[in-house]
Structures are given as structure tokens and as C-alpha cells.
Amino acid sequence: MLRFSIQRSARAVFRAGASSGALLPRSFAPSLTSAMRIPNSLQYSTKLPPKLTSESYPNIERLASFKKLAADDMTFFRSILSESEILLATEDEDLALFNEDWMRKYKGQSKVVLRPKKVEQVAQILKYCNEQKLAVVPQGGNTGLVGGSVPVFDEIVLSLTQLNKIREFDPVSGILKCDAGVILENADSFLAQHGYVFPLDLGAKGSCHVGGVVATNAGGLRLLRYGSLHGTVLGLEVVLPNGEILNSMNALRKDNTGYDLKQLFIGSEGTIGVITGVSILTPPRPKAINVSFLGVDSYEAVQKVFVQAKQELSEILSAFEFMDLNSQNLARKHLKDVPHPLEDEYPFYILIETSGSNKEHDDTKLEAFLEKAMEDGTVLDGVVAQDETELRNLWEWRESIPESSQAGGGVYKYDVSLPLKDLYSLVEAANEKLNEQGLLSETDAAKPVISAVGYGHVGDGNLHLNVAVREYTKDVEKALEPFVYEFISSKNGSISAEHGLGFQKRNYIGYSKNDQEIKMIKQLKSLYDPNAILNPYKYV
Amino acid sequence: MLRFSIQRSARAVFRAGASSGALLPRSFAPSLTSAMRIPNSLQYSTKLPPKLTSESYPNIERLASFKKLAADDMTFFRSILSESEILLATEDEDLALFNEDWMRKYKGQSKVVLRPKKVEQVAQILKYCNEQKLAVVPQGGNTGLVGGSVPVFDEIVLSLTQLNKIREFDPVSGILKCDAGVILENADSFLAQHGYVFPLDLGAKGSCHVGGVVATNAGGLRLLRYGSLHGTVLGLEVVLPNGEILNSMNALRKDNTGYDLKQLFIGSEGTIGVITGVSILTPPRPKAINVSFLGVDSYEAVQKVFVQAKQELSEILSAFEFMDLNSQNLARKHLKDVPHPLEDEYPFYILIETSGSNKEHDDTKLEAFLEKAMEDGTVLDGVVAQDETELRNLWEWRESIPESSQAGGGVYKYDVSLPLKDLYSLVEAANEKLNEQGLLSETDAAKPVISAVGYGHVGDGNLHLNVAVREYTKDVEKALEPFVYEFISSKNGSISAEHGLGFQKRNYIGYSKNDQEIKMIKQLKSLYDPNAILNPYKYV
């Protein structure tokens, strides 16, 4: 099904020493589509259902201060919600879709899912739960990677799925206002009709919600070009744990009147409020996109190419991704008959994307940059996509790594920030550690770990370390944690660049944040959620 | 002194109907310099010294809870600071430089200025003042426009002037770390040496501090291109009122571990903490800058040109400023013998700047855009700068408006955000109101108001309404306030786009923020500054 048709003639253009002709990409439709991305929440990362979180982590106890769901609670919920807005667990239906995370590492035991269609209902639900001390997990598309969006015990799931309307779009300013439950891809498709683009893109775009990416402060693939959500989100509508509604949806691009409250909720992972509406500034949709896939011989070369790309491609550079050989080997297995973009093997690969308003100019800039990089020997081989299909296929070799990593059974995912020079050293250290402990073998099925691979957004100092395993075992977890976190801390990195803390990293914030910061984070949690009903057992 | 040498031949290129030749700008050095910007804090907006704020606003009383500075306090300050770090008022020296704001609208009565050189000293000072309930005003370059950086009564001035070191710069990532007291222009000059640019530029760059612009969340001239400080600031070092130091200077580009605390201090105007260090992501310095100055016949045409510019110039568009005829008439008077860029008069003028990495490409894009805009009749006349001198001179006609506005005696400045379509209606409404009340005349020296002019950053929905006056009078203030704020509120705008609230707008936050927001803002103020010692009588 997946065709891959890079023309070898085009490929030759960027072979070291070859002359650069007029073989740059033909024009193609300006937008990426999302072939082979996660189509919906029903597709889990692995087919093995997870154990209950309470069994996997027996040292975590249900907080006694929380009330257990009772008949009178259901009477209240039924008084404000319709039939279709309440899902109840039955003997045949354990609400797995809402209790299990996408990676199938965690499983909660919630008996009820509330799916309100109005902000006022969200406010009523939270007010009631706060008064009754009923714990609540806000849930968007449930594509999170740290177990942050599923219950740990019997928390009520508050799903934003049915709060899913585009509210308003202004084609002069580019400001989009929408409900939190709008699926990211739907928001982007809507914007495409008006010549604009959502300033964030990520693999889960077909399932994840706009509100969810804001609550997670997702970074994704376009951060290099459009910056973080802290800069692009203009206003939020948030329901606080006590049911009060904080509304800054009318905010304009510039407003310096008072503390910028909305910022606290960007990346708060549903622990101090439930985001119900988002106002965001969207940039004009690029008219031309180029993608190039390169082979280099060291991580030093990756860094060198990055500096060159920033200088030469500057305002049109929209993605700079690197992948190690192991990650491509996993992808090769997963994508089976598809030929790799580059014939020979290289220790590192780079994907460069440019997005601009003038195809001819972008081609010239990319050509000049690649010529230079080939001439000085930094880049050893490379191809440039000639049409949109090729462009998608090149991206596929980057975007299929997460799925390829878990295809053998499961995957431990670490999403970290490190100073650029130290970025890859974590992958080397992890491999060494797993090897030392005799846990790693690509071929020996008796070993739990298949491969530890590294890839990510060099432009943002963001590394994804994926440890592909045949099964989740305590041995592997013990070898990796806190080792990985200690390593990151020793380099002044962040233990979570974009996935968040959730359940997985709740105990490890101390590796990224100092005591003063943690104290102030806890202080804010107590300020807004004194009964701690929102997303308990997580974050901090 | 100010030369102005736009070549009329170049000008002709963009006359409606004229053919577009090869007369685009020659190459020039890539950076703007700051000719004729405010050179230092000693140059006030007006030569008339202000009355004491306590006399101008007799209804505001000094808070009795604050201790008055006593001998034992000075003993403590002398124990931690050297001679050069303490300035005391004497009979001959009333510390006017620190007590008066740049606009000379406000004057405090502080008797002591502390100018520590180390963060630890700042912490010791605040801890002591908090315990003793001594009120403190943090002060950067004192270029603020809302009276936020000067004392109202006898508050101690905590000046960051001597905390002025560049700490670190990483030429691969572009991350700059510096003390809060580094002058913006110095930071930018330092970055220029490494091929980078500070992602913010404003008229006061020769005096204002990096910490000050962060505390104010200044927007300035490059926001359209590089986004707001909420996106570019990566970490801060902040001393809290109790003397605790919040340090996130090690933050990387991406870090999703806990609430993004630093965001609260961006735009907090020194009310909950004193910023002592800033870590900021800086972009590569553009290699090519073009500036074009255009004449159009209506505000509708301004909007139309803006949409066209976003589409055509897209990633290289770095400024889109508009000015009305009245603002240019004031500038004409002020710049005296300098000929205006455009021979004929137009109701509105537009300044467009592009910043890119390839001069030839940028020229082509700008040329195509201008050709189109001339052909369809939206733009009636225009010039493009041919070299850096001309470029600076074109900017001068935009940047000299603030000085021109106050040259006749003084100026009431309103810096607001409005939905784009309503942006100019405020200027029309203000003129009408001042006319109705018989306060306005360009020629009659008996009238207090000379002219009410509008200009600003269309790209950000940010209007500057300047009411040029012969003197500050209660009549004018009463005609304008709360009228201006009510008008803005009725259009869902912001009463302060970038200048902040400070003293001037302390009572007007309700026009931009709803009750829930104000409640939460006050809650945070109480949380971090329970004794309210930091920058009292201001903000909220």
C-alpha cells in the first residue's frame, strides 16, 4: 500500500561531489496530510491489554479522602446530563477505551465517563465533585504518553469529546477560537480552507484534541518554526476545580493588563483546571514545502548541519529532525518492503523541512544549502522529495519510529530536553547500561529489550529515547529508572520535553526542577485545587 | 543633522501605473541602528518638571502599614551594600532621575536608591524590607510610560542598573543568558557579533533594560516576526518579596515538568517579584532588511494592504506599521527641514519592513507585492529605502511620533489593542470628543490639546493614541478618561496592549479583564506578596 518512489536520479543530485542540476522538487499541494498516522483512539500502541495500574504499582494507594461513587452522585449527574452524555461500566463493558492509555501501560477502574456538551455542564460537574470530594480525570483524545489522561483508581472520567465545535475564525487576524474537544486534524483542515495552518503538528493529530495539546503544552513538529503554545495561545476558557469559569477567550494578540493567568494552564495536565475553550493565533499556510532526507556519519555532523541550516534556510526552516541508525533499522522491519530513502547505511539521518511562500526561492535556498553541505563533506548522501507523495514518504521514515518501536511488544518512551551537544549521549549511555545488565539483544527472544533508539527534534534540543521491548518487565524499568533521569539531571536537561509528567514521571520532577520551583508548583496546586480532586496521583 | 535622501527616482517606481524596474534597494548592513532614539534616562519627554504625584492625585493616600525609612534601616543596607550601591537624597539632590518618570507626569519622594550588583543582595534587601514592611519600587531603565517604575510616595527605589552583565551565550542554540539590568541595545549589539538578534526592538532600546522589558512584557517592533516574550523567554531568575530566589535560568527550549512559573512574572510589572536574570531564545540576525513607506487613502486600505502583505511577504514580513496624517503633521513640525518621504499628503501611511536571509529573494517578493498593491489601486504612492541611511530615515517618520507628540508641552498616551476592524475608530472618537468639549485646536494656543493622533502596529492589533497637549490639565484628563477605556471595553479591546497598567491604569483593569480574572490576579498578588511591599499603589 505504501508506495515509495524517490527517483534515484534526483537522489544522485546530492551525492558528494555530484553537480547540482535543475532536479529540485516539482510543485505540489501545500499541505501535509496524515497518511499512516494514528487514526483514532481505538488503535492502541500494543495489542496486549495492560494490568491494572493498582496492581502494577501496589505501593500507590487510593486516597481515603475521596468519596466513592454512589447512587446519589449518579442522580445528580443524570439531572444535568442527557443519556448520551453518560457512559457507565457494565459487566460486558469495562470502559477500556477510557481506562486504558494508548501505550497500554496503565489501566484505571473508572465506572463512569461523563461527556458533557456544554461548558456550563463541566462547571456544574466540577463544582459538585469538589463539594463531594469525588476525584476526576479530565480526558481529551487520550493519546498521552505518560499515563496522564487515564484514571489510576476509580476517578470519574470527564471526557471533552463532545465539546467539539469551532467557535469563530477571523481571516484577517488569523485568530481561531474553538472548543477544547476539537480534534487537532479537524482544526487544521478547517484552517486550510482559509489559507491558514495550525501552528502545531504531531503524530497523534487524528485523535488528539486541541484542548489536550494545550493542557500538555505539546511541542510537536512545527515548534521550530512557529514557537511554543505559550506564545501562540491567546486566550483560554478554563473551568476551575470549584466550578468557576476563567474566560480569556476575547484576548487579543497583545494585552498587558494583569498576570497572564492562562499561561498556568498551558502544560498543567488537567491538575488545576479543565480547559474547555482555546483561542489561538494561526499563521498563513505555507505555499511551498520541501523535504530533504540526509545521511551523515556522526552526531557532530548532525549539529554542524543544524547550524548551517539555521544560517542558510533561516526563516523557511520548519523542521530539523534526526534519527539514529537503530531507529531506522526498526522502521525498516516495520515498513517491510518499502525501500529506505538512502541506499547505503549511515550512523545518523536528518530530515529537513522548509515551509515558505515562494517555491522557487525555497528551492534555491535549499539547493544552495545542500550543495554547500555536500561540498564540505558534512552530508554524505541525500534525497529531496519531488512531489507530495515522496514528501509524505520521507516523513514516514521519521514518523513511523514510535510505532516501529513498539511493534515487538512494547516500548519505554523518554522524551527529554538536553543541551544540544549532549543530546545523543543519553542514547549511548542507555544502550551501554542495558547491555551491561544483559537485557538487550536484537535477535535473542529471551532478552526483554530489542533496541534502544534515539531520534527527535534537534531544533528544539528535544530527544526521544525509545526502548523497544518484547514485554514490559520490572528489570528493564529498574535498569532505566532513575538512571535515565539522573543522567538528564547531571546535564541540566529536562526529564520531559513535551510529553509531560503524568503518572509515569510524577516522582521524578526533582530531576528537572529545583526545590523552590517544586514548592511554588505545589503551592499553586493547593491554591486552585485544595481538595486535590483533579487528576490525582499524578504530576507533582 | 538628520539627513533625508530618498531618491525621487526610486520613488517613482511605485507610483500607480509606473513600470517596476530594477530600482530596488541596494544591499546594506543587516542591522538597524538607533539614531535619534532616547539616548539615556536623563532625556525626559518634556522639560517641565512634574508636580509630586501625591499632589496631582490627592485622593491616593500613603498606606499606613508601611514603615517609614529610619536610621536602623540604613544601617542594615550599609551592612550589605557598598557606598556606590546606595544613593541618598540630600538638600541639593532630590534623586529626580529615579523619582520622575520619562514622561514627567509623575514624581515620587523616595529618599534612597539601592543599586546592588549581586542577586544575593537583592534577596537580602527584599527579605529585610518584607520583614520591616518597607515598600519597594523595582526600577530598570525607567522608560516606562504608565508611571509604573517610579515611587508614588517614599518607597525605596531598587535599581537594577548595576546588575548588568551578559552571563552566557550559546551560538549553536542561540540562547542568551544575562542580568536583568543589561541595556536592550547592548544585548542586541552583543548578539550582532554572533550573528543573532534580540527578538524585540523598541524606541527606548538605548535606555531600557532587558529585565524591564520582560517585567512589562513589552511588544515593540518585532513582535509580528518573532512573537511575544511569553514564547521567547526560556527562563528567569526572580527574587520574591520574601527574599526567596526562583531560578529557572537553566531551562531549555522545551520543558514540560510542572506549571510554567516564569510566565507569571512576564508582564507582572514588579508587583510579585524582582526579575534579576533572563534567559531568552534569540533568532539568527536577518541578512537583508527592506523598508517601504506607502500612502493610502483610508483605514480600510490599510487593512487590505495588511492582508496582502501577510499573504505575499509571509515569512519575511517583520513590521507593518500605520500612521495617520495628523501624526505625520506633528512629525513634520518636529523634524523641521527634513522632507517627508512622500511628496503628496495621504490620509494614512504604512511602513512595511521585511527581514530575510536572501536579499535578492526579499527584493523580488517585495517588488511583486508592491506592484500588485499599486496595480489594484490600494497603494497610491510609495518609496523603498535604497540603503541603510534611507532605511533609518523612513523608520524615523514612524519612530519620531512619540517625541513629536510631546514637543508642544506634553502628551497623553494610550496604548491599546482592538479588533483590527475597529482599530482606528478610537482615534476618530477621541477627536470628536475633544472637539465637542472645545479643548482642541492645532493653532489656538489657548486650547490645551494640539492634536489627537493614531499610529501603531497593525500586525498586532495595537494602536497608539497620542493626545498632544500644550499642558497637562484635569479637563483633558476628564474628557479622555474613562471615555477612552469605555470605548475600548465596548469593542472587547485591551486598555493596555504593551505599556502595562502601572500607576496610570491601576483603576481601569476592569475595562479589559472580567471579575473572575481580577479575582485571580489579586489572589496571586496576595500569595506572593502578602505584605504588598512590592510596587504599591499600582497594577491592581
CSV table of N, CA and C in Angstrom, one decimal, chain A residues 178-280:
chain,number,residue,atom,x,y,z
A,178,CYS,N,-12.0,27.9,19.4
A,178,CYS,CA,-12.7,26.6,19.3
A,178,CYS,C,-12.8,25.9,20.7
A,179,ASP,N,-13.7,24.9,20.7
A,179,ASP,CA,-13.9,24.1,21.9
A,179,ASP,C,-12.6,23.3,22.1
A,180,ALA,N,-12.4,22.9,23.3
A,180,ALA,CA,-11.2,22.1,23.6
A,180,ALA,C,-11.3,20.7,23.0
A,181,GLY,N,-12.5,20.2,22.7
A,181,GLY,CA,-12.5,18.8,22.2
A,181,GLY,C,-12.4,18.7,20.7
A,182,VAL,N,-12.1,19.8,20.0
A,182,VAL,CA,-11.9,19.7,18.6
A,182,VAL,C,-10.7,18.9,18.3
A,183,ILE,N,-10.8,17.9,17.4
A,183,ILE,CA,-9.6,17.1,17.1
A,183,ILE,C,-8.6,18.0,16.3
A,184,LEU,N,-7.3,17.9,16.6
A,184,LEU,CA,-6.3,18.7,16.0
A,184,LEU,C,-6.4,18.7,14.5
A,185,GLU,N,-6.5,17.6,13.9
A,185,GLU,CA,-6.5,17.5,12.4
A,185,GLU,C,-7.8,18.2,11.9
A,186,ASN,N,-8.9,18.1,12.6
A,186,ASN,CA,-10.1,18.8,12.1
A,186,ASN,C,-9.9,20.3,12.2
A,187,ALA,N,-9.2,20.8,13.2
A,187,ALA,CA,-8.9,22.2,13.3
A,187,ALA,C,-8.0,22.7,12.2
A,188,ASP,N,-7.0,21.9,11.9
A,188,ASP,CA,-6.1,22.2,10.8
A,188,ASP,C,-6.8,22.2,9.4
A,189,SER,N,-7.6,21.2,9.2
A,189,SER,CA,-8.4,21.1,7.9
A,189,SER,C,-9.3,22.3,7.8
A,190,PHE,N,-9.9,22.7,8.9
A,190,PHE,CA,-10.8,23.9,8.8
A,190,PHE,C,-9.9,25.1,8.4
A,191,LEU,N,-8.7,25.3,9.1
A,191,LEU,CA,-7.9,26.4,8.8
A,191,LEU,C,-7.4,26.4,7.3
A,192,ALA,N,-7.1,25.2,6.8
A,192,ALA,CA,-6.6,25.1,5.5
A,192,ALA,C,-7.5,25.7,4.5
A,193,GLN,N,-8.8,25.6,4.7
A,193,GLN,CA,-9.8,26.2,3.8
A,193,GLN,C,-9.7,27.7,3.8
A,194,HIS,N,-9.1,28.3,4.8
A,194,HIS,CA,-9.0,29.7,4.9
A,194,HIS,C,-7.6,30.2,4.6
A,195,GLY,N,-6.7,29.3,4.2
A,195,GLY,CA,-5.3,29.6,3.9
A,195,GLY,C,-4.4,29.8,5.1
A,196,TYR,N,-4.9,29.2,6.3
A,196,TYR,CA,-4.1,29.3,7.5
A,196,TYR,C,-3.7,27.8,7.9
A,197,VAL,N,-2.8,27.8,8.9
A,197,VAL,CA,-2.3,26.5,9.4
A,197,VAL,C,-2.3,26.5,10.9
A,198,PHE,N,-2.6,25.3,11.5
A,198,PHE,CA,-2.5,25.2,13.0
A,198,PHE,C,-1.0,25.2,13.3
A,199,PRO,N,-0.6,26.1,14.3
A,199,PRO,CA,0.9,26.2,14.5
A,199,PRO,C,1.5,25.1,15.2
A,200,LEU,N,0.9,23.9,15.2
A,200,LEU,CA,1.4,22.7,15.9
A,200,LEU,C,1.0,21.5,15.1
A,201,ASP,N,1.9,20.5,15.0
A,201,ASP,CA,1.5,19.3,14.3
A,201,ASP,C,2.2,18.2,15.0
A,202,LEU,N,1.5,17.0,15.2
A,202,LEU,CA,2.1,15.9,15.8
A,202,LEU,C,1.5,14.6,15.3
A,203,GLY,N,2.1,13.5,15.5
A,203,GLY,CA,1.7,12.2,15.0
A,203,GLY,C,0.3,11.8,15.3
A,204,ALA,N,-0.1,12.2,16.6
A,204,ALA,CA,-1.5,11.8,17.0
A,204,ALA,C,-2.6,12.8,16.6
A,205,LYS,N,-2.3,13.6,15.6
A,205,LYS,CA,-3.2,14.7,15.2
A,205,LYS,C,-4.6,14.2,14.9
A,206,GLY,N,-4.7,13.0,14.4
A,206,GLY,CA,-6.0,12.4,14.0
A,206,GLY,C,-6.9,12.1,15.2
A,207,SER,N,-6.3,12.0,16.4
A,207,SER,CA,-7.1,11.7,17.6
A,207,SER,C,-7.0,12.8,18.7
A,208,CYS,N,-5.9,13.4,18.8
A,208,CYS,CA,-5.7,14.3,20.0
A,208,CYS,C,-6.5,15.5,19.8
A,209,HIS,N,-6.9,16.1,21.0
A,209,HIS,CA,-7.7,17.3,21.0
A,209,HIS,C,-6.9,18.6,21.1
A,210,VAL,N,-7.4,19.7,20.6
A,210,VAL,CA,-6.8,21.0,20.7
A,210,VAL,C,-6.6,21.3,22.2
A,211,GLY,N,-7.6,21.0,23.0
A,211,GLY,CA,-7.5,21.3,24.5
A,211,GLY,C,-6.4,20.4,25.1
A,212,GLY,N,-6.4,19.2,24.6
A,212,GLY,CA,-5.4,18.3,25.2
A,212,GLY,C,-3.9,18.7,24.9
A,213,VAL,N,-3.7,19.1,23.7
A,213,VAL,CA,-2.3,19.6,23.3
A,213,VAL,C,-2.0,20.8,24.1
A,214,VAL,N,-2.9,21.7,24.4
A,214,VAL,CA,-2.7,22.9,25.2
A,214,VAL,C,-2.4,22.4,26.7
A,215,ALA,N,-3.2,21.5,27.2
A,215,ALA,CA,-3.0,21.1,28.6
A,215,ALA,C,-1.7,20.4,28.7
A,216,THR,N,-1.2,19.8,27.7
A,216,THR,CA,0.1,19.1,27.7
A,216,THR,C,1.2,20.0,27.3
A,217,ASN,N,0.9,21.2,26.7
A,217,ASN,CA,1.9,22.0,26.1
A,217,ASN,C,2.7,21.2,25.1
A,218,ALA,N,2.0,20.5,24.2
A,218,ALA,CA,2.7,19.7,23.2
A,218,ALA,C,3.6,20.6,22.4
A,219,GLY,N,4.7,20.0,21.9
A,219,GLY,CA,5.6,20.8,21.1
A,219,GLY,C,5.4,20.4,19.6
A,220,GLY,N,5.7,19.1,19.3
A,220,GLY,CA,5.5,18.6,18.0
A,220,GLY,C,6.5,19.0,17.0
A,221,LEU,N,6.0,19.0,15.7
A,221,LEU,CA,6.9,19.1,14.6
A,221,LEU,C,7.1,20.5,14.1
A,222,ARG,N,6.3,21.4,14.5
A,222,ARG,CA,6.4,22.8,13.9
A,222,ARG,C,6.9,23.8,14.9
A,223,LEU,N,7.3,23.4,16.0
A,223,LEU,CA,7.8,24.3,17.1
A,223,LEU,C,8.9,25.2,16.6
A,224,LEU,N,9.8,24.6,15.9
A,224,LEU,CA,11.0,25.3,15.4
A,224,LEU,C,10.6,26.5,14.6
A,225,ARG,N,9.5,26.4,13.8
A,225,ARG,CA,9.0,27.5,13.0
A,225,ARG,C,8.1,28.4,13.7
A,226,TYR,N,7.1,27.9,14.4
A,226,TYR,CA,6.0,28.7,14.9
A,226,TYR,C,6.1,29.0,16.4
A,227,GLY,N,7.1,28.4,17.1
A,227,GLY,CA,7.2,28.7,18.5
A,227,GLY,C,6.3,27.8,19.4
A,228,SER,N,6.4,28.0,20.7
A,228,SER,CA,5.6,27.2,21.6
A,228,SER,C,4.2,27.8,21.8
A,229,LEU,N,3.3,26.9,22.4
A,229,LEU,CA,1.9,27.3,22.6
A,229,LEU,C,1.9,28.5,23.6
A,230,HIS,N,2.9,28.6,24.4
A,230,HIS,CA,2.9,29.8,25.4
A,230,HIS,C,2.9,31.1,24.6
A,231,GLY,N,3.4,31.1,23.3
A,231,GLY,CA,3.4,32.3,22.5
A,231,GLY,C,2.2,32.4,21.6
A,232,THR,N,1.7,31.2,21.2
A,232,THR,CA,0.6,31.3,20.2
A,232,THR,C,-0.8,31.3,20.8
A,233,VAL,N,-1.0,30.6,21.9
A,233,VAL,CA,-2.3,30.6,22.5
A,233,VAL,C,-2.6,32.0,23.1
A,234,LEU,N,-3.7,32.6,22.6
A,234,LEU,CA,-4.0,34.0,23.1
A,234,LEU,C,-5.0,34.0,24.2
A,235,GLY,N,-5.8,33.0,24.3
A,235,GLY,CA,-6.8,33.0,25.4
A,235,GLY,C,-7.3,31.6,25.7
A,236,LEU,N,-7.8,31.4,26.9
A,236,LEU,CA,-8.4,30.1,27.2
A,236,LEU,C,-9.7,30.2,28.0
A,237,GLU,N,-10.5,29.2,27.9
A,237,GLU,CA,-11.6,29.1,28.8
A,237,GLU,C,-11.4,27.9,29.6
A,238,VAL,N,-11.3,28.1,30.9
A,238,VAL,CA,-10.9,27.0,31.8
A,238,VAL,C,-11.9,26.9,33.0
A,239,VAL,N,-12.4,25.7,33.3
A,239,VAL,CA,-13.2,25.5,34.5
A,239,VAL,C,-12.3,25.1,35.6
A,240,LEU,N,-12.4,25.9,36.7
A,240,LEU,CA,-11.5,25.6,37.9
A,240,LEU,C,-12.2,24.5,38.7
A,241,PRO,N,-11.4,23.8,39.6
A,241,PRO,CA,-12.0,22.7,40.4
A,241,PRO,C,-13.2,23.1,41.1
A,242,ASN,N,-13.4,24.4,41.5
A,242,ASN,CA,-14.6,24.8,42.3
A,242,ASN,C,-15.7,25.1,41.4
A,243,GLY,N,-15.6,25.0,40.1
A,243,GLY,CA,-16.7,25.2,39.2
A,243,GLY,C,-16.7,26.6,38.6
A,244,GLU,N,-15.8,27.5,39.1
A,244,GLU,CA,-15.7,28.8,38.5
A,244,GLU,C,-15.1,28.7,37.1
A,245,ILE,N,-15.6,29.6,36.2
A,245,ILE,CA,-15.1,29.6,34.8
A,245,ILE,C,-14.1,30.8,34.6
A,246,LEU,N,-12.9,30.5,34.2
A,246,LEU,CA,-11.9,31.6,33.9
A,246,LEU,C,-12.0,31.7,32.4
A,247,ASN,N,-12.4,32.9,31.9
A,247,ASN,CA,-12.6,33.1,30.5
A,247,ASN,C,-11.7,34.2,29.9
A,248,SER,N,-10.8,33.9,29.1
A,248,SER,CA,-10.0,35.0,28.4
A,248,SER,C,-10.0,34.8,26.9
A,249,MET,N,-11.1,34.2,26.4
A,249,MET,CA,-11.2,33.9,25.0
A,249,MET,C,-11.3,35.2,24.1
A,250,ASN,N,-11.6,36.3,24.7
A,250,ASN,CA,-11.6,37.5,23.9
A,250,ASN,C,-10.3,38.2,23.8
A,251,ALA,N,-9.3,37.6,24.4
A,251,ALA,CA,-7.9,38.2,24.4
A,251,ALA,C,-7.4,38.5,22.9
A,252,LEU,N,-6.8,39.6,22.8
A,252,LEU,CA,-6.2,39.9,21.5
A,252,LEU,C,-4.7,39.6,21.5
A,253,ARG,N,-4.0,39.9,20.5
A,253,ARG,CA,-2.6,39.5,20.4
A,253,ARG,C,-1.8,40.1,21.4
A,254,LYS,N,-2.1,41.3,21.8
A,254,LYS,CA,-1.4,42.0,22.9
A,254,LYS,C,-2.3,42.5,23.9
A,255,ASP,N,-2.0,42.1,25.2
A,255,ASP,CA,-2.8,42.6,26.3
A,255,ASP,C,-2.0,42.5,27.5
A,256,ASN,N,-1.5,43.7,28.0
A,256,ASN,CA,-0.7,43.7,29.2
A,256,ASN,C,-1.5,44.3,30.4
A,257,THR,N,-2.6,43.6,30.7
A,257,THR,CA,-3.3,44.1,31.9
A,257,THR,C,-3.4,42.9,32.9
A,258,GLY,N,-2.5,42.9,33.8
A,258,GLY,CA,-2.5,41.8,34.8
A,258,GLY,C,-1.7,40.6,34.4
A,259,TYR,N,-1.5,39.7,35.4
A,259,TYR,CA,-0.7,38.5,35.2
A,259,TYR,C,-1.4,37.7,34.1
A,260,ASP,N,-0.6,37.0,33.3
A,260,ASP,CA,-1.1,36.2,32.2
A,260,ASP,C,-1.6,34.9,32.7
A,261,LEU,N,-2.7,34.8,33.3
A,261,LEU,CA,-3.2,33.7,34.0
A,261,LEU,C,-3.3,32.4,33.2
A,262,LYS,N,-3.7,32.6,31.9
A,262,LYS,CA,-3.9,31.4,31.0
A,262,LYS,C,-2.6,30.6,30.9
A,263,GLN,N,-1.4,31.2,31.1
A,263,GLN,CA,-0.2,30.5,30.9
A,263,GLN,C,0.0,29.4,31.9
A,264,LEU,N,-0.6,29.5,33.1
A,264,LEU,CA,-0.5,28.5,34.1
A,264,LEU,C,-1.2,27.2,33.7
A,265,PHE,N,-2.2,27.3,32.8
A,265,PHE,CA,-3.0,26.1,32.4
A,265,PHE,C,-2.4,25.5,31.2
A,266,ILE,N,-1.5,26.2,30.5
A,266,ILE,CA,-0.8,25.6,29.4
A,266,ILE,C,0.3,24.6,29.9
A,267,GLY,N,0.1,23.4,29.8
A,267,GLY,CA,1.0,22.4,30.4
A,267,GLY,C,0.7,22.0,31.8
A,268,SER,N,-0.5,22.3,32.3
A,268,SER,CA,-0.9,21.9,33.6
A,268,SER,C,-1.5,20.5,33.7
A,269,GLU,N,-1.6,19.9,32.6
A,269,GLU,CA,-2.1,18.5,32.5
A,269,GLU,C,-3.3,18.2,33.3
A,270,GLY,N,-4.3,19.1,33.3
A,270,GLY,CA,-5.5,18.9,33.9
A,270,GLY,C,-5.5,18.8,35.4
A,271,THR,N,-4.5,19.4,36.1
A,271,THR,CA,-4.4,19.3,37.5
A,271,THR,C,-4.9,20.5,38.3
A,272,ILE,N,-5.2,21.6,37.6
A,272,ILE,CA,-5.7,22.8,38.3
A,272,ILE,C,-6.9,23.4,37.6
A,273,GLY,N,-7.3,22.8,36.5
A,273,GLY,CA,-8.5,23.3,35.8
A,273,GLY,C,-8.7,22.4,34.5
A,274,VAL,N,-9.9,22.5,34.0
A,274,VAL,CA,-10.2,21.8,32.8
A,274,VAL,C,-10.4,22.8,31.7
A,275,ILE,N,-9.5,22.7,30.7
A,275,ILE,CA,-9.6,23.6,29.5
A,275,ILE,C,-10.8,23.2,28.7
A,276,THR,N,-11.7,24.2,28.4
A,276,THR,CA,-12.9,23.9,27.6
A,276,THR,C,-12.9,24.7,26.3
A,277,GLY,N,-12.1,25.8,26.2
A,277,GLY,CA,-12.0,26.6,25.0
A,277,GLY,C,-10.6,27.1,24.8
A,278,VAL,N,-10.3,27.3,23.5
A,278,VAL,CA,-8.9,27.7,23.2
A,278,VAL,C,-9.0,28.8,22.1
A,279,SER,N,-8.3,29.9,22.3
A,279,SER,CA,-8.2,30.9,21.3
A,279,SER,C,-6.7,31.0,20.9
A,280,ILE,N,-6.4,30.8,19.6
A,280,ILE,CA,-5.0,30.7,19.2
A,280,ILE,C,-4.7,31.4,17.9
